[in-house]
């Protein structure tokens, strides 16, 4: 049976363990030009030093107005490539693999004026009313996703994750709450996500897996459930997605309509549902900072990979500490400069 520290392979992606650092926005691009800086370098490389097998860089805008805020990272220009290449090369030195999450915030782009979306429906009473995308605008954004993926490959990323969750643009298209268009992108709400997937797949090497993050359930009144999520995931799988990173919510305020208590492992059942329904590998995420819980989810073969977000924000060495707590860390896994630390070894 696999455990949290067993290697994992998906196409050409080979991971030393099953531990993932999920994308978490840092809002740290002080120059507002989309370029990752020293903060991002230290933030991600320290988790590679800390034993994480797979790091996914925060949602990175494929368009300047696609960022949640102007202090988010971007990949809409070839000028961004060099900074990302510096990051990927350093992460690789420490034995980890790294992906970038490509995204567009749609109506949730706080600094866009105006933001764009499938339909002119604001996120809440305090948000700007977005401009409904024209067909020409949709085509341009699909091309922007493609170009973002091309730059990611040039920058040395091991794979790409598309952000189709948390109320951002792809999610906005396939949700009945935010897409009331009367053209083909409304009558077929999964079309946009499918076309983005195919466009990105065109520029990825055949052996490079494509990951998509999805919200498998919405929590506001009228929102979709996991059966509908399985339907759009099936479409995206057919278009070229190789693994789903399964989350939930984001279409409304946290906890709306009696949403989950967000306790430990609260989204694992959703990940397992997508996995079994499509026979596709998945990443589970959501309050999985307990070493024992993360381990059991993998050993019980509910999911392939476990993403630890808040736990890694508080502990860059979460992976090494998990290995230590669950039986002892292999000496080879501790960076040589840190060997004098107190480690319980096997």
mmCIF file of C-alpha atoms in Angstrom:
data_model
loop_
_atom_site.group_PDB
_atom_site.id
_atom_site.type_symbol
_atom_site.label_atom_id
_atom_site.label_comp_id
_atom_site.label_asym_id
_atom_site.label_seq_id
_atom_site.Cartn_x
_atom_site.Cartn_y
_atom_site.Cartn_z
ATOM 1 C CA UNK A 1 0.000 0.000 0.000
ATOM 2 C CA UNK A 2 1.339 3.500 -0.777
ATOM 3 C CA UNK A 3 1.964 5.914 2.055
ATOM 4 C CA UNK A 4 2.555 9.656 2.288
ATOM 5 C CA UNK A 5 6.230 9.201 1.481
ATOM 6 C CA UNK A 6 5.937 6.785 -1.446
ATOM 7 C CA UNK A 7 7.006 8.129 -4.859
ATOM 8 C CA UNK A 8 4.306 8.931 -7.382
ATOM 9 C CA UNK A 9 4.357 9.116 -11.173
ATOM 10 C CA UNK A 10 1.880 10.632 -13.613
ATOM 11 C CA UNK A 11 3.115 10.660 -17.189
ATOM 12 C CA UNK A 12 6.553 12.350 -16.997
ATOM 13 C CA UNK A 13 5.881 13.919 -13.591
ATOM 14 C CA UNK A 14 7.817 11.944 -10.964
ATOM 15 C CA UNK A 15 7.380 12.998 -7.338
ATOM 16 C CA UNK A 16 9.470 11.834 -4.399
ATOM 17 C CA UNK A 17 6.444 11.801 -2.084
ATOM 18 C CA UNK A 18 2.682 12.449 -2.045
ATOM 19 C CA UNK A 19 2.873 15.841 -0.306
ATOM 20 C CA UNK A 20 1.708 18.942 -2.190
ATOM 21 C CA UNK A 21 1.970 22.621 -1.349
ATOM 22 C CA UNK A 22 -1.234 24.004 -2.908
ATOM 23 C CA UNK A 23 -1.451 27.449 -4.518
ATOM 24 C CA UNK A 24 -1.965 30.226 -1.974
ATOM 25 C CA UNK A 25 -1.930 33.855 -3.101
ATOM 26 C CA UNK A 26 0.759 35.929 -1.431
ATOM 27 C CA UNK A 27 -0.339 39.407 -2.631
ATOM 28 C CA UNK A 28 3.355 40.308 -2.528
ATOM 29 C CA UNK A 29 4.173 41.753 -5.966
ATOM 30 C CA UNK A 30 4.938 45.231 -4.683
ATOM 31 C CA UNK A 31 5.762 46.604 -8.138
ATOM 32 C CA UNK A 32 2.384 45.340 -9.403
ATOM 33 C CA UNK A 33 4.008 44.120 -12.634
ATOM 34 C CA UNK A 34 3.192 40.430 -12.121
ATOM 35 C CA UNK A 35 6.831 39.418 -11.679
ATOM 36 C CA UNK A 36 7.641 37.129 -8.734
ATOM 37 C CA UNK A 37 10.279 38.608 -6.448
ATOM 38 C CA UNK A 38 12.548 37.560 -3.578
ATOM 39 C CA UNK A 39 9.558 36.941 -1.310
ATOM 40 C CA UNK A 40 8.179 34.355 -3.717
ATOM 41 C CA UNK A 41 11.621 32.813 -4.203
ATOM 42 C CA UNK A 42 12.142 32.284 -0.471
ATOM 43 C CA UNK A 43 8.521 31.237 0.077
ATOM 44 C CA UNK A 44 8.577 28.410 -2.470
ATOM 45 C CA UNK A 45 12.194 27.293 -2.265
ATOM 46 C CA UNK A 46 11.991 26.967 1.530
ATOM 47 C CA UNK A 47 9.176 24.431 1.132
ATOM 48 C CA UNK A 48 11.321 22.456 -1.318
ATOM 49 C CA UNK A 49 14.138 22.460 1.245
ATOM 50 C CA UNK A 50 11.533 21.380 3.812
ATOM 51 C CA UNK A 51 10.798 18.141 1.964
ATOM 52 C CA UNK A 52 7.663 18.938 -0.037
ATOM 53 C CA UNK A 53 7.402 16.724 -3.110
ATOM 54 C CA UNK A 54 5.241 18.957 -5.295
ATOM 55 C CA UNK A 55 4.774 22.739 -5.145
ATOM 56 C CA UNK A 56 2.017 24.566 -7.020
ATOM 57 C CA UNK A 57 2.637 28.295 -7.405
ATOM 58 C CA UNK A 58 -0.241 30.606 -6.509
ATOM 59 C CA UNK A 59 -2.921 31.623 -9.027
ATOM 60 C CA UNK A 60 -0.974 33.467 -11.709
ATOM 61 C CA UNK A 61 -2.807 35.853 -14.014
ATOM 62 C CA UNK A 62 -2.913 35.123 -17.728
ATOM 63 C CA UNK A 63 -4.001 38.744 -18.219
ATOM 64 C CA UNK A 64 -3.201 41.905 -16.202
ATOM 65 C CA UNK A 65 -6.897 42.360 -15.389
ATOM 66 C CA UNK A 66 -7.253 38.674 -14.524
ATOM 67 C CA UNK A 67 -5.487 38.978 -11.191
ATOM 68 C CA UNK A 68 -7.419 39.073 -7.938
ATOM 69 C CA UNK A 69 -5.369 42.136 -7.047
ATOM 70 C CA UNK A 70 -2.609 44.067 -8.769
ATOM 71 C CA UNK A 71 -0.146 42.622 -6.259
ATOM 72 C CA UNK A 72 -0.610 39.093 -7.613
ATOM 73 C CA UNK A 73 1.778 37.259 -9.891
ATOM 74 C CA UNK A 74 1.245 37.134 -13.648
ATOM 75 C CA UNK A 75 2.461 35.297 -16.718
ATOM 76 C CA UNK A 76 0.972 37.376 -19.528
ATOM 77 C CA UNK A 77 4.361 38.517 -20.884
ATOM 78 C CA UNK A 78 7.573 36.830 -22.000
ATOM 79 C CA UNK A 79 9.303 39.276 -19.669
ATOM 80 C CA UNK A 80 8.029 37.182 -16.745
ATOM 81 C CA UNK A 81 9.782 33.992 -17.858
ATOM 82 C CA UNK A 82 13.245 34.695 -16.451
ATOM 83 C CA UNK A 83 12.001 35.224 -12.878
ATOM 84 C CA UNK A 84 10.009 31.990 -12.977
ATOM 85 C CA UNK A 85 12.980 30.102 -14.435
ATOM 86 C CA UNK A 86 15.100 31.232 -11.482
ATOM 87 C CA UNK A 87 12.416 29.840 -9.172
ATOM 88 C CA UNK A 88 11.935 26.491 -10.931
ATOM 89 C CA UNK A 89 15.663 25.836 -11.139
ATOM 90 C CA UNK A 90 16.124 26.432 -7.410
ATOM 91 C CA UNK A 91 13.180 24.212 -6.473
ATOM 92 C CA UNK A 92 14.588 21.419 -8.643
ATOM 93 C CA UNK A 93 17.972 21.637 -6.918
ATOM 94 C CA UNK A 94 16.251 20.613 -3.682
ATOM 95 C CA UNK A 95 14.452 17.614 -5.161
ATOM 96 C CA UNK A 96 10.936 18.982 -5.536
ATOM 97 C CA UNK A 97 8.781 19.416 -8.627
ATOM 98 C CA UNK A 98 6.851 22.590 -9.341
ATOM 99 C CA UNK A 99 3.744 23.664 -11.254
ATOM 100 C CA UNK A 100 2.108 27.019 -11.864
ATOM 101 C CA UNK A 101 -1.616 27.600 -11.494
ATOM 102 C CA UNK A 102 -2.944 29.599 -14.438
ATOM 103 C CA UNK A 103 -6.036 31.613 -13.692
ATOM 104 C CA UNK A 104 -8.282 34.571 -14.328
ATOM 105 C CA UNK A 105 -10.361 36.046 -11.523
ATOM 106 C CA UNK A 106 -13.222 37.157 -13.760
ATOM 107 C CA UNK A 107 -15.782 39.114 -11.730
ATOM 108 C CA UNK A 108 -13.602 38.684 -8.624
ATOM 109 C CA UNK A 109 -10.749 40.798 -10.061
ATOM 110 C CA UNK A 110 -10.716 43.562 -7.466
ATOM 111 C CA UNK A 111 -8.529 46.074 -9.289
ATOM 112 C CA UNK A 112 -9.860 45.605 -12.833
ATOM 113 C CA UNK A 113 -11.987 48.457 -14.084
ATOM 114 C CA UNK A 114 -14.262 46.945 -15.077
ATOM 115 C CA UNK A 115 -13.750 43.238 -14.440
ATOM 116 C CA UNK A 116 -15.055 40.814 -17.062
ATOM 117 C CA UNK A 117 -17.202 37.724 -16.623
ATOM 118 C CA UNK A 118 -19.558 35.432 -18.536
ATOM 119 C CA UNK A 119 -22.492 37.631 -17.483
ATOM 120 C CA UNK A 120 -22.899 41.039 -15.848
ATOM 121 C CA UNK A 121 -23.546 39.661 -12.358
ATOM 122 C CA UNK A 122 -21.476 41.125 -9.483
ATOM 123 C CA UNK A 123 -20.020 38.872 -6.795
ATOM 124 C CA UNK A 124 -21.813 40.728 -3.997
ATOM 125 C CA UNK A 125 -23.326 44.112 -3.152
ATOM 126 C CA UNK A 126 -19.882 45.599 -2.549
ATOM 127 C CA UNK A 127 -18.360 44.395 -5.817
ATOM 128 C CA UNK A 128 -18.117 46.033 -9.218
ATOM 129 C CA UNK A 129 -20.586 44.900 -11.871
ATOM 130 C CA UNK A 130 -18.514 43.008 -14.432
ATOM 131 C CA UNK A 131 -18.711 43.509 -18.165
ATOM 132 C CA UNK A 132 -20.102 40.484 -19.985
ATOM 133 C CA UNK A 133 -17.433 39.084 -22.284
ATOM 134 C CA UNK A 134 -17.962 39.337 -26.018
ATOM 135 C CA UNK A 135 -17.182 36.300 -28.155
ATOM 136 C CA UNK A 136 -14.071 38.105 -29.349
ATOM 137 C CA UNK A 137 -13.038 38.656 -25.739
ATOM 138 C CA UNK A 138 -13.568 34.987 -24.972
ATOM 139 C CA UNK A 139 -11.369 33.945 -27.889
ATOM 140 C CA UNK A 140 -8.648 36.348 -26.706
ATOM 141 C CA UNK A 141 -8.714 34.911 -23.190
ATOM 142 C CA UNK A 142 -8.515 31.324 -24.441
ATOM 143 C CA UNK A 143 -5.421 32.382 -26.392
ATOM 144 C CA UNK A 144 -4.054 34.046 -23.235
ATOM 145 C CA UNK A 145 -4.360 30.766 -21.320
ATOM 146 C CA UNK A 146 -2.506 29.019 -24.154
ATOM 147 C CA UNK A 147 0.279 31.591 -24.124
ATOM 148 C CA UNK A 148 0.544 31.429 -20.342
ATOM 149 C CA UNK A 149 1.043 27.672 -20.575
ATOM 150 C CA UNK A 150 3.686 28.112 -23.276
ATOM 151 C CA UNK A 151 5.589 30.507 -21.037
ATOM 152 C CA UNK A 152 5.279 28.078 -18.124
ATOM 153 C CA UNK A 153 6.936 25.354 -20.185
ATOM 154 C CA UNK A 154 9.693 27.773 -21.251
ATOM 155 C CA UNK A 155 10.231 28.728 -17.602
ATOM 156 C CA UNK A 156 10.891 25.128 -16.583
ATOM 157 C CA UNK A 157 7.691 24.263 -14.749
ATOM 158 C CA UNK A 158 7.063 20.531 -14.515
ATOM 159 C CA UNK A 159 3.380 20.912 -15.240
ATOM 160 C CA UNK A 160 0.468 23.362 -15.249
ATOM 161 C CA UNK A 161 -2.702 23.590 -13.175
ATOM 162 C CA UNK A 162 -5.777 25.396 -14.501
ATOM 163 C CA UNK A 163 -7.841 27.191 -11.866
ATOM 164 C CA UNK A 164 -11.425 26.132 -12.433
ATOM 165 C CA UNK A 165 -12.558 26.577 -8.825
ATOM 166 C CA UNK A 166 -13.372 29.129 -6.115
ATOM 167 C CA UNK A 167 -15.625 31.342 -8.191
ATOM 168 C CA UNK A 168 -12.994 32.409 -10.730
ATOM 169 C CA UNK A 169 -13.473 32.633 -14.485
ATOM 170 C CA UNK A 170 -13.678 28.986 -15.600
ATOM 171 C CA UNK A 171 -15.896 28.271 -12.592
ATOM 172 C CA UNK A 172 -18.025 31.298 -13.483
ATOM 173 C CA UNK A 173 -18.685 29.853 -16.923
ATOM 174 C CA UNK A 174 -19.757 26.395 -15.802
ATOM 175 C CA UNK A 175 -21.853 27.615 -12.855
ATOM 176 C CA UNK A 176 -25.568 28.329 -13.404
ATOM 177 C CA UNK A 177 -25.288 31.053 -10.777
ATOM 178 C CA UNK A 178 -22.954 33.208 -12.868
ATOM 179 C CA UNK A 179 -23.571 32.226 -16.488
ATOM 180 C CA UNK A 180 -26.906 33.330 -17.973
ATOM 181 C CA UNK A 181 -25.673 33.887 -21.517
ATOM 182 C CA UNK A 182 -27.923 33.047 -24.470
ATOM 183 C CA UNK A 183 -25.141 32.105 -26.901
ATOM 184 C CA UNK A 184 -23.244 28.788 -27.175
ATOM 185 C CA UNK A 185 -21.221 29.641 -24.048
ATOM 186 C CA UNK A 186 -24.472 29.828 -22.116
ATOM 187 C CA UNK A 187 -26.341 26.911 -23.643
ATOM 188 C CA UNK A 188 -23.179 24.841 -23.146
ATOM 189 C CA UNK A 189 -21.666 26.259 -19.933
ATOM 190 C CA UNK A 190 -18.765 23.801 -20.031
ATOM 191 C CA UNK A 191 -17.611 24.943 -23.476
ATOM 192 C CA UNK A 192 -15.269 27.673 -22.248
ATOM 193 C CA UNK A 193 -13.438 25.393 -19.814
ATOM 194 C CA UNK A 194 -13.216 22.701 -22.460
ATOM 195 C CA UNK A 195 -11.751 25.118 -25.011
ATOM 196 C CA UNK A 196 -9.251 26.481 -22.489
ATOM 197 C CA UNK A 197 -8.174 22.935 -21.667
ATOM 198 C CA UNK A 198 -7.690 22.007 -25.316
ATOM 199 C CA UNK A 199 -5.791 25.224 -26.029
ATOM 200 C CA UNK A 200 -3.412 24.646 -23.132
ATOM 201 C CA UNK A 201 -2.979 21.001 -24.029
ATOM 202 C CA UNK A 202 -1.805 22.091 -27.506
ATOM 203 C CA UNK A 203 1.338 23.738 -26.116
ATOM 204 C CA UNK A 204 2.213 21.252 -23.370
ATOM 205 C CA UNK A 205 4.563 18.377 -24.176
ATOM 206 C CA UNK A 206 2.590 15.159 -24.635
ATOM 207 C CA UNK A 207 4.237 13.600 -21.574
ATOM 208 C CA UNK A 208 3.442 16.571 -19.314
ATOM 209 C CA UNK A 209 0.265 16.040 -17.258
ATOM 210 C CA UNK A 210 -2.362 18.772 -17.036
ATOM 211 C CA UNK A 211 -4.061 19.396 -13.683
ATOM 212 C CA UNK A 212 -7.270 21.312 -13.021
ATOM 213 C CA UNK A 213 -8.531 22.612 -9.706
ATOM 214 C CA UNK A 214 -12.304 22.434 -9.371
ATOM 215 C CA UNK A 215 -14.963 23.260 -6.833
ATOM 216 C CA UNK A 216 -16.937 20.030 -6.615
ATOM 217 C CA UNK A 217 -19.838 21.647 -4.763
ATOM 218 C CA UNK A 218 -21.314 25.119 -4.355
ATOM 219 C CA UNK A 219 -22.884 26.236 -1.107
ATOM 220 C CA UNK A 220 -25.242 29.081 -1.944
ATOM 221 C CA UNK A 221 -28.887 28.593 -2.812
ATOM 222 C CA UNK A 222 -29.228 27.285 -6.360
ATOM 223 C CA UNK A 223 -25.628 26.141 -6.519
ATOM 224 C CA UNK A 224 -24.575 22.870 -8.114
ATOM 225 C CA UNK A 225 -23.665 19.648 -6.318
ATOM 226 C CA UNK A 226 -21.042 16.959 -6.901
ATOM 227 C CA UNK A 227 -23.121 15.146 -9.525
ATOM 228 C CA UNK A 228 -22.958 18.202 -11.777
ATOM 229 C CA UNK A 229 -19.265 18.603 -10.934
ATOM 230 C CA UNK A 230 -18.673 15.045 -12.112
ATOM 231 C CA UNK A 231 -20.329 15.995 -15.406
ATOM 232 C CA UNK A 232 -18.069 18.966 -16.109
ATOM 233 C CA UNK A 233 -15.000 17.083 -14.896
ATOM 234 C CA UNK A 234 -15.824 14.357 -17.408
ATOM 235 C CA UNK A 235 -15.826 16.976 -20.173
ATOM 236 C CA UNK A 236 -12.534 18.436 -19.019
ATOM 237 C CA UNK A 237 -10.965 15.002 -18.742
ATOM 238 C CA UNK A 238 -11.946 14.258 -22.330
ATOM 239 C CA UNK A 239 -10.392 17.584 -23.364
ATOM 240 C CA UNK A 240 -7.043 16.698 -21.784
ATOM 241 C CA UNK A 241 -7.051 17.019 -17.985
ATOM 242 C CA UNK A 242 -5.021 14.227 -16.343
ATOM 243 C CA UNK A 243 -5.657 14.982 -12.646
ATOM 244 C CA UNK A 244 -8.177 16.985 -10.627
ATOM 245 C CA UNK A 245 -7.343 19.040 -7.551
ATOM 246 C CA UNK A 246 -10.671 18.890 -5.724
ATOM 247 C CA UNK A 247 -11.885 21.785 -3.598
ATOM 248 C CA UNK A 248 -15.332 23.370 -3.106
ATOM 249 C CA UNK A 249 -17.152 26.674 -2.752
ATOM 250 C CA UNK A 250 -15.986 30.146 -3.682
ATOM 251 C CA UNK A 251 -19.109 31.208 -5.517
ATOM 252 C CA UNK A 252 -20.418 33.064 -2.478
ATOM 253 C CA UNK A 253 -19.470 34.080 1.057
ATOM 254 C CA UNK A 254 -17.832 31.354 3.131
ATOM 255 C CA UNK A 255 -20.430 29.374 5.047
ATOM 256 C CA UNK A 256 -23.352 30.611 2.950
ATOM 257 C CA UNK A 257 -26.473 28.436 2.792
ATOM 258 C CA UNK A 258 -25.307 26.196 5.608
ATOM 259 C CA UNK A 259 -21.956 25.392 4.026
ATOM 260 C CA UNK A 260 -19.477 23.013 5.641
ATOM 261 C CA UNK A 261 -17.888 23.532 9.004
ATOM 262 C CA UNK A 262 -14.556 23.324 7.170
ATOM 263 C CA UNK A 263 -13.248 20.828 9.686
ATOM 264 C CA UNK A 264 -10.283 18.545 9.052
ATOM 265 C CA UNK A 265 -10.478 16.640 5.765
ATOM 266 C CA UNK A 266 -13.912 18.074 4.933
ATOM 267 C CA UNK A 267 -13.354 17.870 1.170
ATOM 268 C CA UNK A 268 -11.785 14.405 0.958
ATOM 269 C CA UNK A 269 -15.111 12.708 0.195
ATOM 270 C CA UNK A 270 -15.575 15.043 -2.777
ATOM 271 C CA UNK A 271 -12.126 14.178 -4.114
ATOM 272 C CA UNK A 272 -12.821 10.476 -3.684
ATOM 273 C CA UNK A 273 -16.155 10.889 -5.499
ATOM 274 C CA UNK A 274 -14.499 12.476 -8.545
ATOM 275 C CA UNK A 275 -11.714 9.886 -8.463
ATOM 276 C CA UNK A 276 -14.049 6.897 -8.413
ATOM 277 C CA UNK A 277 -16.536 8.407 -10.850
ATOM 278 C CA UNK A 278 -13.966 9.118 -13.552
ATOM 279 C CA UNK A 279 -11.169 6.685 -12.680
ATOM 280 C CA UNK A 280 -8.748 9.593 -12.591
ATOM 281 C CA UNK A 281 -6.092 10.582 -10.032
ATOM 282 C CA UNK A 282 -6.928 13.403 -7.632
ATOM 283 C CA UNK A 283 -5.368 15.759 -5.120
ATOM 284 C CA UNK A 284 -7.272 16.239 -1.857
ATOM 285 C CA UNK A 285 -7.099 19.585 -0.072
ATOM 286 C CA UNK A 286 -8.741 21.248 2.921
ATOM 287 C CA UNK A 287 -7.534 21.303 6.541
ATOM 288 C CA UNK A 288 -5.179 18.359 6.133
ATOM 289 C CA UNK A 289 -2.424 19.623 8.418
ATOM 290 C CA UNK A 290 -2.641 16.552 10.702
ATOM 291 C CA UNK A 291 0.218 14.202 9.835
ATOM 292 C CA UNK A 292 -1.815 11.140 10.767
ATOM 293 C CA UNK A 293 -4.864 12.208 8.793
ATOM 294 C CA UNK A 294 -2.830 13.002 5.687
ATOM 295 C CA UNK A 295 -1.135 9.626 5.968
ATOM 296 C CA UNK A 296 -4.385 7.675 6.372
ATOM 297 C CA UNK A 297 -6.009 9.321 3.341
ATOM 298 C CA UNK A 298 -3.184 8.037 1.162
ATOM 299 C CA UNK A 299 -2.798 4.597 2.748
ATOM 300 C CA UNK A 300 -6.550 4.016 2.418
ATOM 301 C CA UNK A 301 -6.153 4.885 -1.282
ATOM 302 C CA UNK A 302 -8.817 7.562 -1.237
ATOM 303 C CA UNK A 303 -6.614 9.954 -3.226
ATOM 304 C CA UNK A 304 -3.203 10.027 -4.882
ATOM 305 C CA UNK A 305 -1.811 13.267 -3.427
ATOM 306 C CA UNK A 306 -2.490 15.378 -0.329
ATOM 307 C CA UNK A 307 -2.252 19.185 -0.391
ATOM 308 C CA UNK A 308 -1.341 20.942 2.849
ATOM 309 C CA UNK A 309 -1.959 24.687 2.774
ATOM 310 C CA UNK A 310 -2.279 26.385 6.157
ATOM 311 C CA UNK A 311 -0.021 23.769 7.720
ATOM 312 C CA UNK A 312 2.783 24.768 5.375
ATOM 313 C CA UNK A 313 2.224 28.465 5.896
ATOM 314 C CA UNK A 314 3.024 27.920 9.558
ATOM 315 C CA UNK A 315 5.721 25.290 8.990
ATOM 316 C CA UNK A 316 7.916 25.301 5.860
ATOM 317 C CA UNK A 317 9.317 21.936 7.036
ATOM 318 C CA UNK A 318 5.915 20.268 7.393
ATOM 319 C CA UNK A 319 6.936 17.352 5.160
ATOM 320 C CA UNK A 320 10.083 16.570 7.156
ATOM 321 C CA UNK A 321 8.230 16.944 10.451
ATOM 322 C CA UNK A 322 5.463 14.642 9.177
ATOM 323 C CA UNK A 323 8.027 12.010 8.218
ATOM 324 C CA UNK A 324 9.671 12.363 11.612
ATOM 325 C CA UNK A 325 6.362 12.064 13.488
ATOM 326 C CA UNK A 326 5.184 9.056 11.492
ATOM 327 C CA UNK A 327 8.202 6.859 12.068
ATOM 328 C CA UNK A 328 11.434 8.747 11.654
ATOM 329 C CA UNK A 329 13.032 10.734 8.883
ATOM 330 C CA UNK A 330 15.580 9.217 6.529
ATOM 331 C CA UNK A 331 18.933 10.947 6.900
ATOM 332 C CA UNK A 332 19.122 11.410 3.146
ATOM 333 C CA UNK A 333 15.956 13.536 3.250
ATOM 334 C CA UNK A 334 17.428 16.123 5.644
ATOM 335 C CA UNK A 335 19.446 18.857 3.906
ATOM 336 C CA UNK A 336 23.091 18.465 4.911
ATOM 337 C CA UNK A 337 23.351 21.933 6.551
ATOM 338 C CA UNK A 338 20.445 20.929 8.830
ATOM 339 C CA UNK A 339 21.714 17.513 9.890
ATOM 340 C CA UNK A 340 22.763 18.896 13.278
ATOM 341 C CA UNK A 341 19.129 19.614 14.032
ATOM 342 C CA UNK A 342 17.181 17.320 16.301
ATOM 343 C CA UNK A 343 15.618 14.755 13.978
ATOM 344 C CA UNK A 344 14.143 11.431 15.003
ATOM 345 C CA UNK A 345 15.745 9.143 12.424
ATOM 346 C CA UNK A 346 14.716 5.704 11.275
#
